[in-house]
Coordinates of C-alpha atoms in Angstrom, one line a residue:
Chain M
M11 CA -242.1 -30.1 -77.3
L12 CA -240.1 -27.0 -76.8
T13 CA -237.4 -26.3 -79.3
E14 CA -234.1 -24.7 -78.4
F15 CA -235.3 -21.4 -79.8
G16 CA -238.4 -21.7 -77.7
K17 CA -236.2 -21.8 -74.6
I18 CA -234.5 -18.6 -75.7
F19 CA -237.9 -17.0 -76.2
I20 CA -238.7 -18.0 -72.6
F21 CA -235.4 -16.4 -71.5
M22 CA -236.5 -13.2 -73.2
L23 CA -239.9 -13.3 -71.6
V24 CA -238.4 -13.9 -68.2
A25 CA -236.0 -10.9 -68.7
A26 CA -238.9 -8.6 -69.6
F27 CA -241.0 -9.9 -66.7
F28 CA -238.1 -9.3 -64.3
V29 CA -237.7 -5.7 -65.3
V30 CA -241.5 -5.0 -65.2
V31 CA -241.9 -6.6 -61.8
A32 CA -238.8 -4.8 -60.4
V33 CA -240.1 -1.4 -61.6
I34 CA -243.6 -2.1 -60.3
A35 CA -242.4 -3.4 -57.0
A36 CA -240.3 -0.3 -56.4
K37 CA -243.4 1.7 -57.0
F38 CA -244.9 0.7 -53.6
I39 CA -241.7 1.8 -51.8
R40 CA -240.6 5.0 -53.6
P41 CA -242.1 8.4 -53.1
A42 CA -243.9 10.1 -56.0
R43 CA -243.9 13.9 -55.5
P44 CA -243.4 15.4 -58.9
T45 CA -242.7 19.1 -59.1
H46 CA -242.3 21.3 -62.1
E47 CA -238.5 21.6 -61.6
K48 CA -238.0 17.9 -61.3
Q49 CA -239.7 17.2 -64.5
L50 CA -237.8 19.6 -66.6
T51 CA -235.3 18.2 -69.1
Y52 CA -231.9 17.9 -67.4
E53 CA -229.5 20.2 -69.1
C54 CA -227.2 21.6 -66.5
G55 CA -229.8 23.8 -64.8
E56 CA -230.3 26.0 -67.8
D57 CA -233.6 26.3 -69.5
T58 CA -233.7 24.0 -72.5
I59 CA -233.4 25.8 -75.9
G60 CA -235.0 24.0 -78.8
T61 CA -235.6 20.3 -79.2
P62 CA -232.9 17.6 -79.8
W63 CA -235.2 16.0 -82.5
V64 CA -233.5 17.8 -85.3
K65 CA -231.3 16.8 -88.3
F66 CA -228.4 14.8 -87.1
N67 CA -224.8 14.5 -88.3
I68 CA -224.7 12.7 -91.7
R69 CA -221.6 10.7 -90.6
F70 CA -223.7 8.3 -88.5
Y71 CA -225.7 7.5 -91.6
V72 CA -222.6 6.7 -93.7
V73 CA -221.3 4.5 -90.9
A74 CA -224.6 2.6 -90.8
L75 CA -224.5 2.1 -94.6
I76 CA -220.9 0.7 -94.5
F77 CA -221.9 -1.5 -91.6
L78 CA -224.8 -2.9 -93.6
I79 CA -222.5 -3.9 -96.5
F80 CA -220.2 -5.8 -94.1
D81 CA -223.0 -7.4 -92.2
V82 CA -224.5 -8.8 -95.3
E83 CA -221.1 -10.1 -96.3
V84 CA -220.7 -11.9 -93.0
V85 CA -224.1 -13.5 -93.4
L86 CA -222.9 -14.8 -96.7
L87 CA -219.6 -16.0 -95.3
I88 CA -220.8 -18.0 -92.4
P89 CA -222.2 -20.9 -94.4
W90 CA -219.1 -20.8 -96.5
A91 CA -216.9 -21.0 -93.4
L92 CA -218.7 -24.1 -92.3
V93 CA -218.3 -26.1 -95.5
Y94 CA -215.3 -24.8 -97.5
K95 CA -212.9 -27.4 -96.3
Q96 CA -214.9 -30.1 -98.1
F97 CA -214.0 -28.5 -101.5
G98 CA -210.3 -28.1 -100.7
L99 CA -208.4 -25.2 -102.3
G100 CA -211.1 -24.4 -104.8
G101 CA -213.6 -23.9 -102.0
F102 CA -211.2 -21.6 -100.2
L103 CA -210.5 -19.6 -103.4
V104 CA -214.2 -18.9 -103.9
G105 CA -214.4 -17.3 -100.5
A106 CA -211.1 -15.5 -100.9
I107 CA -212.1 -13.9 -104.2
F108 CA -215.3 -12.6 -102.5
L109 CA -213.2 -11.3 -99.6
I110 CA -210.7 -9.6 -101.9
L111 CA -213.6 -7.9 -103.8
L112 CA -214.9 -6.6 -100.5
G113 CA -211.4 -5.5 -99.5
L114 CA -211.2 -3.5 -102.8
G115 CA -214.6 -1.9 -102.0
M116 CA -213.3 -1.0 -98.6
A117 CA -210.1 0.4 -100.1
Y118 CA -212.3 2.6 -102.4
E119 CA -214.2 3.9 -99.4
W120 CA -211.0 4.6 -97.7
R121 CA -209.5 6.5 -100.7
K122 CA -212.7 8.5 -101.1
G123 CA -212.5 9.6 -97.5
D124 CA -215.7 8.0 -96.3
L125 CA -213.9 6.4 -93.3
E126 CA -212.7 9.9 -92.2
W127 CA -214.9 11.1 -89.3
V128 CA -213.9 14.7 -90.0
K129 CA -213.7 15.3 -93.7
A130 CA -211.2 17.7 -95.2
K131 CA -212.9 20.9 -96.0
V132 CA -213.1 22.0 -99.6
I133 CA -211.7 25.6 -99.7
P134 CA -213.2 27.6 -102.5
P135 CA -210.6 29.7 -104.4
T136 CA -210.5 33.3 -103.3
L137 CA -209.0 36.3 -105.2
K138 CA -205.8 36.0 -103.2
S139 CA -205.1 32.4 -104.3
V140 CA -206.0 33.1 -107.9
I141 CA -203.6 36.0 -108.3
D142 CA -199.9 35.3 -107.8
S143 CA -197.8 37.4 -105.5
D144 CA -196.3 39.4 -108.4
G145 CA -199.8 40.3 -109.6
S146 CA -199.9 38.2 -112.8
P147 CA -203.1 36.2 -113.1
K148 CA -202.6 32.4 -112.6
K149 CA -204.0 30.0 -115.1
I150 CA -206.6 27.9 -113.3
A151 CA -208.3 24.9 -114.8
V152 CA -212.1 25.4 -114.8
Chain U
M7 CA -228.2 -31.6 -67.8
I8 CA -230.2 -29.4 -65.5
Y9 CA -233.0 -29.0 -68.0
D10 CA -233.6 -32.8 -68.1
F11 CA -233.5 -33.0 -64.4
L12 CA -236.1 -30.2 -64.1
F13 CA -238.2 -31.8 -66.8
K14 CA -238.2 -35.1 -64.8
I15 CA -239.4 -33.3 -61.6
T16 CA -242.0 -31.0 -63.1
D17 CA -243.0 -33.1 -66.0
S18 CA -243.7 -30.0 -68.1
N19 CA -241.6 -28.4 -70.8
I20 CA -242.7 -24.9 -70.1
I21 CA -242.3 -24.9 -66.3
A22 CA -238.9 -26.6 -66.6
S23 CA -237.6 -24.0 -69.0
I24 CA -239.1 -21.1 -67.0
I25 CA -237.2 -22.4 -63.9
Q26 CA -234.2 -22.9 -66.0
S27 CA -234.2 -19.4 -67.4
L28 CA -234.6 -18.0 -63.9
L29 CA -231.4 -19.7 -62.8
P30 CA -228.7 -17.6 -64.5
L31 CA -230.6 -14.4 -63.4
F32 CA -230.8 -15.3 -59.7
I33 CA -227.8 -17.6 -59.2
F34 CA -225.5 -15.7 -61.5
I35 CA -226.2 -12.2 -62.8
L36 CA -227.5 -10.6 -59.6
P37 CA -224.7 -11.8 -57.3
F38 CA -222.2 -11.1 -60.1
A39 CA -223.5 -7.5 -60.4
L40 CA -223.3 -7.1 -56.6
F41 CA -219.8 -8.3 -56.6
A42 CA -218.6 -6.5 -59.8
V43 CA -219.9 -3.1 -58.7
W44 CA -218.0 -3.5 -55.4
L45 CA -214.9 -4.8 -57.3
E46 CA -215.0 -1.9 -59.7
R47 CA -215.0 0.6 -56.9
K48 CA -212.3 -1.2 -55.0
V49 CA -210.1 -1.7 -58.1
S50 CA -210.4 1.9 -59.1
A51 CA -209.7 3.0 -55.5
H52 CA -206.6 0.9 -55.1
M53 CA -205.2 1.9 -58.5
Q54 CA -205.4 5.5 -57.4
D55 CA -204.0 4.8 -53.9
R56 CA -207.3 5.3 -52.2
L57 CA -209.2 2.8 -50.0
G58 CA -212.6 2.9 -51.6
P59 CA -215.8 1.9 -49.7
M60 CA -214.8 0.8 -46.2
R61 CA -217.8 1.5 -43.9
V62 CA -220.5 -1.0 -44.9
G63 CA -219.5 -4.5 -44.0
Y64 CA -216.0 -5.9 -44.2
H65 CA -214.0 -3.6 -46.5
G66 CA -217.3 -2.3 -47.9
A67 CA -218.5 -5.7 -49.0
L68 CA -222.2 -4.7 -48.4
Q69 CA -221.9 -1.3 -50.1
T70 CA -223.7 -2.5 -53.3
I71 CA -226.6 -3.8 -51.2
A72 CA -226.9 -0.5 -49.5
D73 CA -226.8 1.2 -52.9
I74 CA -229.6 -1.0 -54.2
L75 CA -231.7 -0.2 -51.2
K76 CA -231.2 3.4 -51.9
L77 CA -232.0 3.0 -55.6
V78 CA -235.3 1.2 -54.8
Q79 CA -236.4 4.2 -52.7
K80 CA -235.6 6.8 -55.3
E81 CA -238.4 8.6 -57.1
D82 CA -239.0 7.6 -60.7
I83 CA -238.8 10.9 -62.6
I84 CA -240.2 11.0 -66.1
P85 CA -239.5 14.4 -67.7
N86 CA -242.5 16.2 -69.1
E87 CA -240.9 16.5 -72.5
A88 CA -240.1 12.8 -72.8
D89 CA -241.9 10.3 -75.1
K90 CA -243.4 8.3 -72.2
P91 CA -244.2 4.9 -73.7
L92 CA -240.8 4.6 -75.4
F93 CA -239.1 6.0 -72.3
N94 CA -240.6 3.1 -70.3
I95 CA -240.0 0.4 -72.8
A96 CA -236.3 1.2 -73.4
P97 CA -234.9 -0.4 -70.2
V98 CA -236.9 -3.5 -70.8
L99 CA -235.5 -3.8 -74.3
V100 CA -231.9 -3.2 -73.2
F101 CA -232.2 -5.9 -70.4
I102 CA -233.9 -8.4 -72.8
G103 CA -231.0 -7.9 -75.2
S104 CA -228.3 -8.5 -72.6
Y105 CA -230.1 -11.4 -70.9
A106 CA -230.9 -13.3 -74.1
V107 CA -227.1 -13.6 -74.6
F108 CA -227.0 -15.6 -71.4
A109 CA -229.3 -18.2 -72.9
A110 CA -226.6 -19.5 -75.2
I111 CA -223.6 -19.2 -72.9
P112 CA -222.3 -22.6 -71.7
F113 CA -221.7 -22.1 -68.0
S114 CA -220.7 -25.7 -67.5
G115 CA -221.0 -29.1 -69.1
A116 CA -224.4 -29.5 -67.3
F117 CA -225.8 -26.1 -67.8
I118 CA -226.5 -24.3 -71.0
G119 CA -229.7 -22.4 -71.3
S120 CA -230.4 -23.4 -74.8
N121 CA -228.0 -25.6 -76.7
I122 CA -228.7 -24.1 -80.2
D123 CA -226.4 -25.0 -83.1
L124 CA -226.1 -21.3 -84.0
G125 CA -224.9 -20.4 -80.5
I126 CA -222.2 -17.8 -81.3
I127 CA -224.1 -16.3 -84.2
F128 CA -227.1 -15.9 -81.9
I129 CA -225.1 -14.2 -79.3
I130 CA -223.8 -11.6 -81.8
A131 CA -227.4 -11.1 -83.1
A132 CA -228.8 -10.7 -79.6
S133 CA -226.1 -8.2 -78.6
G134 CA -227.3 -6.2 -81.6
F135 CA -230.7 -6.0 -80.0
V136 CA -229.3 -3.8 -77.3
V137 CA -228.7 -1.0 -79.9
A138 CA -232.4 -0.7 -80.4
G139 CA -233.0 -0.2 -76.7
I140 CA -230.2 2.3 -76.3
L141 CA -231.4 4.4 -79.3
M142 CA -234.9 4.3 -78.0
A143 CA -233.8 5.5 -74.5
G144 CA -231.8 8.3 -76.1
W145 CA -234.6 9.4 -78.4
A146 CA -237.4 9.1 -75.9
S147 CA -235.6 11.2 -73.2
N148 CA -235.8 14.3 -75.4
N149 CA -232.5 15.5 -74.1
K150 CA -229.6 16.6 -76.2
Y151 CA -227.0 14.7 -74.1
S152 CA -229.1 11.5 -74.2
L153 CA -229.6 11.6 -78.0
L154 CA -225.9 12.3 -78.6
G155 CA -224.9 9.5 -76.3
A156 CA -227.3 7.1 -77.9
M157 CA -226.2 8.0 -81.4
R158 CA -222.5 7.6 -80.5
S159 CA -223.3 4.3 -78.8
A160 CA -225.2 2.9 -81.7
A161 CA -222.5 3.9 -84.2
Q162 CA -219.8 2.4 -82.0
I163 CA -221.6 -0.9 -81.3
I164 CA -222.4 -1.5 -85.0
S165 CA -218.9 -0.5 -86.1
Y166 CA -217.1 -2.8 -83.7
E167 CA -219.4 -5.6 -84.4
I168 CA -217.6 -6.2 -87.7
P169 CA -214.2 -7.0 -86.3
T170 CA -215.9 -9.2 -83.7
V171 CA -217.7 -11.2 -86.4
L172 CA -214.6 -11.5 -88.6
V173 CA -212.7 -13.0 -85.7
V174 CA -215.6 -15.3 -84.9
L175 CA -215.6 -16.4 -88.5
T176 CA -211.9 -17.5 -88.2
I177 CA -212.9 -19.7 -85.2
I178 CA -215.8 -21.2 -87.2
M179 CA -213.3 -21.9 -90.1
I180 CA -210.9 -23.7 -87.8
T181 CA -213.4 -25.7 -85.8
G182 CA -216.2 -26.1 -88.3
T183 CA -218.9 -25.5 -85.7
T184 CA -221.0 -22.6 -84.3
N185 CA -222.3 -24.5 -81.3
L186 CA -220.7 -23.2 -78.2
Q187 CA -221.1 -26.4 -76.2
T188 CA -219.3 -28.4 -79.0
L189 CA -216.7 -25.7 -79.1
S190 CA -216.1 -26.0 -75.4
E191 CA -216.0 -29.8 -75.5
M192 CA -213.4 -29.6 -78.3
Q193 CA -211.0 -27.7 -76.1
T194 CA -211.1 -30.3 -73.4
G195 CA -208.0 -31.7 -71.7
H196 CA -205.2 -29.3 -70.7
F197 CA -204.6 -25.6 -71.5
W198 CA -202.6 -26.4 -74.6
N199 CA -205.8 -27.5 -76.3
W200 CA -207.3 -24.1 -76.0
M201 CA -207.9 -22.1 -79.2
I202 CA -205.5 -19.4 -78.1
L203 CA -202.8 -22.0 -78.3
G204 CA -203.9 -23.3 -81.7
G205 CA -206.7 -25.6 -80.8
P206 CA -207.0 -29.3 -80.0
K207 CA -205.6 -30.8 -83.2
F208 CA -201.9 -31.6 -82.8
G209 CA -199.7 -30.9 -85.8
I210 CA -197.7 -28.3 -87.6
A211 CA -200.8 -26.2 -88.2
K212 CA -201.4 -25.8 -84.5
F213 CA -198.1 -24.0 -84.0
I214 CA -198.5 -21.8 -87.1
F215 CA -201.9 -20.8 -85.7
I216 CA -200.6 -19.5 -82.4
P217 CA -199.5 -16.0 -83.5
F218 CA -202.6 -15.4 -85.5
M219 CA -204.8 -16.6 -82.7
I220 CA -203.1 -14.1 -80.3
I221 CA -203.8 -11.3 -82.8
N222 CA -207.4 -12.5 -83.1
F223 CA -207.7 -12.5 -79.3
I224 CA -206.5 -8.9 -79.1
I225 CA -208.8 -7.8 -81.8
I226 CA -211.9 -9.4 -80.3
Y227 CA -211.0 -8.2 -76.8
I228 CA -210.7 -4.6 -78.0
S229 CA -213.8 -4.7 -80.1
T230 CA -215.9 -6.3 -77.3
L231 CA -214.6 -3.7 -75.0
A232 CA -216.0 -1.1 -77.4
E233 CA -219.3 -3.0 -77.7
V234 CA -220.0 -2.7 -74.0
N235 CA -219.0 1.0 -73.9
R236 CA -216.2 0.6 -71.5
T237 CA -213.2 3.0 -71.2
P238 CA -211.2 3.7 -73.4
F239 CA -214.3 3.5 -75.6
D240 CA -216.8 5.1 -73.3
I241 CA -217.6 8.3 -75.3
P242 CA -221.3 7.4 -75.3
E243 CA -221.3 8.3 -71.6
A244 CA -218.3 10.5 -71.4
E245 CA -219.0 12.2 -68.0
S246 CA -217.2 15.4 -68.7
E247 CA -219.1 16.2 -71.9
L248 CA -222.4 14.2 -71.9
V249 CA -223.3 14.0 -68.2
S250 CA -224.2 10.3 -68.4
G251 CA -225.1 9.6 -72.0
Y252 CA -228.3 7.8 -72.9
H253 CA -229.4 7.2 -69.4
T254 CA -229.1 10.8 -68.2
E255 CA -232.8 11.2 -67.7
Y256 CA -233.4 7.9 -66.0
S257 CA -233.6 7.5 -62.2
G258 CA -234.5 5.0 -59.6
M259 CA -235.3 1.4 -60.7
K260 CA -235.1 2.1 -64.4
F261 CA -231.6 3.4 -64.0
A262 CA -230.7 0.3 -61.9
M263 CA -231.9 -1.8 -64.8
F264 CA -229.6 -0.1 -67.3
F265 CA -226.8 -0.5 -64.8
L266 CA -227.6 -4.2 -64.3
A267 CA -227.7 -4.7 -68.1
E268 CA -224.3 -3.0 -68.4
Y269 CA -222.7 -5.3 -65.9
A270 CA -224.4 -8.4 -67.4
N271 CA -223.0 -7.3 -70.7
M272 CA -219.5 -7.0 -69.3
F273 CA -219.6 -10.6 -68.2
A274 CA -221.3 -11.7 -71.4
V275 CA -218.5 -10.5 -73.6
S276 CA -215.9 -11.9 -71.3
A277 CA -217.7 -15.2 -71.4
I278 CA -217.6 -15.1 -75.2
V279 CA -213.9 -14.4 -75.2
T280 CA -213.5 -17.3 -72.7
A281 CA -215.6 -19.7 -74.7
L282 CA -213.9 -18.9 -78.0
F283 CA -210.2 -18.7 -77.0
F284 CA -209.7 -19.9 -73.4
G285 CA -211.4 -23.3 -73.3
G286 CA -214.8 -22.3 -72.2
Y287 CA -215.6 -24.1 -69.0
Q288 CA -212.7 -26.5 -69.3
S289 CA -210.2 -26.7 -66.5
P290 CA -206.6 -25.8 -67.5
V291 CA -205.1 -28.6 -65.4
G292 CA -207.6 -31.4 -65.0
Y293 CA -210.5 -32.1 -62.6
V294 CA -210.4 -33.0 -58.9
G295 CA -213.6 -35.0 -59.6
N296 CA -211.7 -37.2 -62.1
L297 CA -208.9 -37.7 -59.7
F298 CA -211.1 -39.1 -56.9
G299 CA -213.8 -40.6 -59.2
I300 CA -216.5 -38.2 -57.9
H301 CA -218.4 -37.5 -61.1
W302 CA -221.0 -35.1 -59.8
L303 CA -218.2 -32.7 -58.8
I304 CA -217.1 -32.1 -62.4
P305 CA -219.9 -29.8 -63.6
I306 CA -219.5 -27.7 -60.4
E307 CA -215.7 -27.4 -61.1
Q308 CA -216.5 -26.5 -64.6
F309 CA -218.8 -23.7 -63.4
F310 CA -216.1 -22.5 -61.1
W311 CA -213.5 -22.4 -63.9
F312 CA -215.9 -20.6 -66.3
T313 CA -216.7 -18.0 -63.7
A314 CA -213.1 -17.5 -62.7
K315 CA -212.0 -17.0 -66.3
G316 CA -214.9 -14.6 -66.9
I317 CA -214.3 -12.6 -63.8
F318 CA -210.6 -12.4 -64.7
F319 CA -211.5 -10.7 -68.0
V320 CA -213.9 -8.4 -66.3
F321 CA -211.1 -7.5 -64.0
V322 CA -208.9 -6.7 -67.0
Q323 CA -211.6 -4.4 -68.3
M324 CA -211.6 -2.5 -65.0
W325 CA -207.9 -2.4 -65.1
L326 CA -207.9 -0.9 -68.6
R327 CA -210.4 1.7 -67.4
W328 CA -207.8 3.2 -65.1
T329 CA -204.9 2.8 -67.4
L330 CA -206.0 4.3 -70.7
P331 CA -207.4 7.7 -71.5
R332 CA -210.7 8.0 -73.4
L333 CA -210.5 8.1 -77.2
R334 CA -212.1 10.9 -79.3
V335 CA -215.0 10.0 -81.6
D336 CA -212.9 10.3 -84.8
Q337 CA -210.0 8.2 -83.2
L338 CA -212.6 5.6 -82.2
M339 CA -213.8 5.2 -85.8
T340 CA -210.3 5.3 -87.1
A341 CA -209.2 2.5 -84.7
C342 CA -212.1 0.3 -85.9
W343 CA -212.3 0.9 -89.7
K344 CA -208.6 1.5 -90.4
Y345 CA -206.8 -0.8 -88.1
L346 CA -209.0 -3.5 -86.6
I347 CA -211.0 -4.4 -89.7
P348 CA -208.1 -4.6 -92.2
I349 CA -206.0 -6.6 -89.7
A350 CA -208.9 -9.0 -89.1
F351 CA -209.5 -9.3 -92.9
V352 CA -205.9 -10.3 -93.6
N353 CA -206.0 -12.6 -90.6
L354 CA -209.1 -14.3 -91.9
I355 CA -207.5 -15.0 -95.3
I356 CA -204.2 -16.2 -93.8
I357 CA -206.0 -18.6 -91.4
G358 CA -208.2 -19.8 -94.3
L359 CA -205.1 -20.5 -96.3
I360 CA -203.4 -22.4 -93.4
T361 CA -206.5 -24.6 -92.9
V362 CA -206.7 -25.6 -96.6
L363 CA -203.0 -26.3 -97.1

């Protein structure tokens, strides 16, 4: 007996099979005349400088981390959303407290500037900003 | 049910489900992609006061078939620098991700690939599968444009998944089911039973729901638009800066597969919106089959209504493409994290409160 998830597995197999067959079938029709120029990396006709496999912008990592928190939250909330009505107001409050805690976490991230794609730059003090216009030294907290 | 019918004929689970899983591909996705590519070009042309393709067939109707014939004959170029195994696996993964979604979409009362209880959750999970394929394609191409496009695409898809899931959560809270077939059956009758108009239960709560459901619909439509990388959220393949994003290095049949997956995804997200808010396969006004007592006509009518609603939302996606300018990457993240998610959060709590009181 095939379960419902078994049917989905067959869907996935059929999809993979379709792509493989289509690519292989096209192989008999299409030409294959590779030249050096064709097989260069396509970057607007210029010679490629360096490799793209380098350190990447850290912002993507932060986005992935925040996403992870919210995704785990959703996994926790789905069973709650299915049954909370049986417990009346109490059942709802349990979920609501959890949601509010998460909202607070989100507000903290927001306040800390982690949702900002371009973070404000920290400008180190220079001699000009330390000394006032009249020449007297300003008191700066260290 | 088509599966039972096939099972009766073939007397084998495996063969029946293989035939069944071929059905959406050949009866639906391929003709739809042919039609949608043509529609996209025609819509964009007419919105810019051009004619679009006119030569091949009536008003260019056969243009896509000509394009496919061309794509089949194109050489399959794999750059020397590319990571070849991953480069070849990526289109398969992307297509598997977008086709698996179709397994759980209820096309009509008689046809749903797999009637799992976790329908909507499965769809969200399967659409996350595409991210792996896209990242793989970008990485394996060993091209700066590809990698940038893939990274942006991944960041965008995972960010906008959260508002989508929060909206889906409100639907689960109201209806108490995650099964898409049950959800569609609930919205039976006329259009005032659709979730966008408060759902099938008649009462005061129904009318209080309406404004929140409209907000929900707008949120999920925006975020699914971003999930399929359509304009105004198409920075992963912004032509003017990244050539073509993660499929820059692909050509020939593999490129065609990415393209097919993209159009399949466009319909899939429209189908999700339809199933959640616009009654799924239910007719807005009643069935001709019921009127004359022809019962075999009803599933066909349901299929027609589902396709019509889905294609309408695909049309709106195309319409938006020529109306709104592209967002910058920081604006994109701001729109998601600072507007959509807080609004969806508040919406979730308010709807929960209404359902309890």
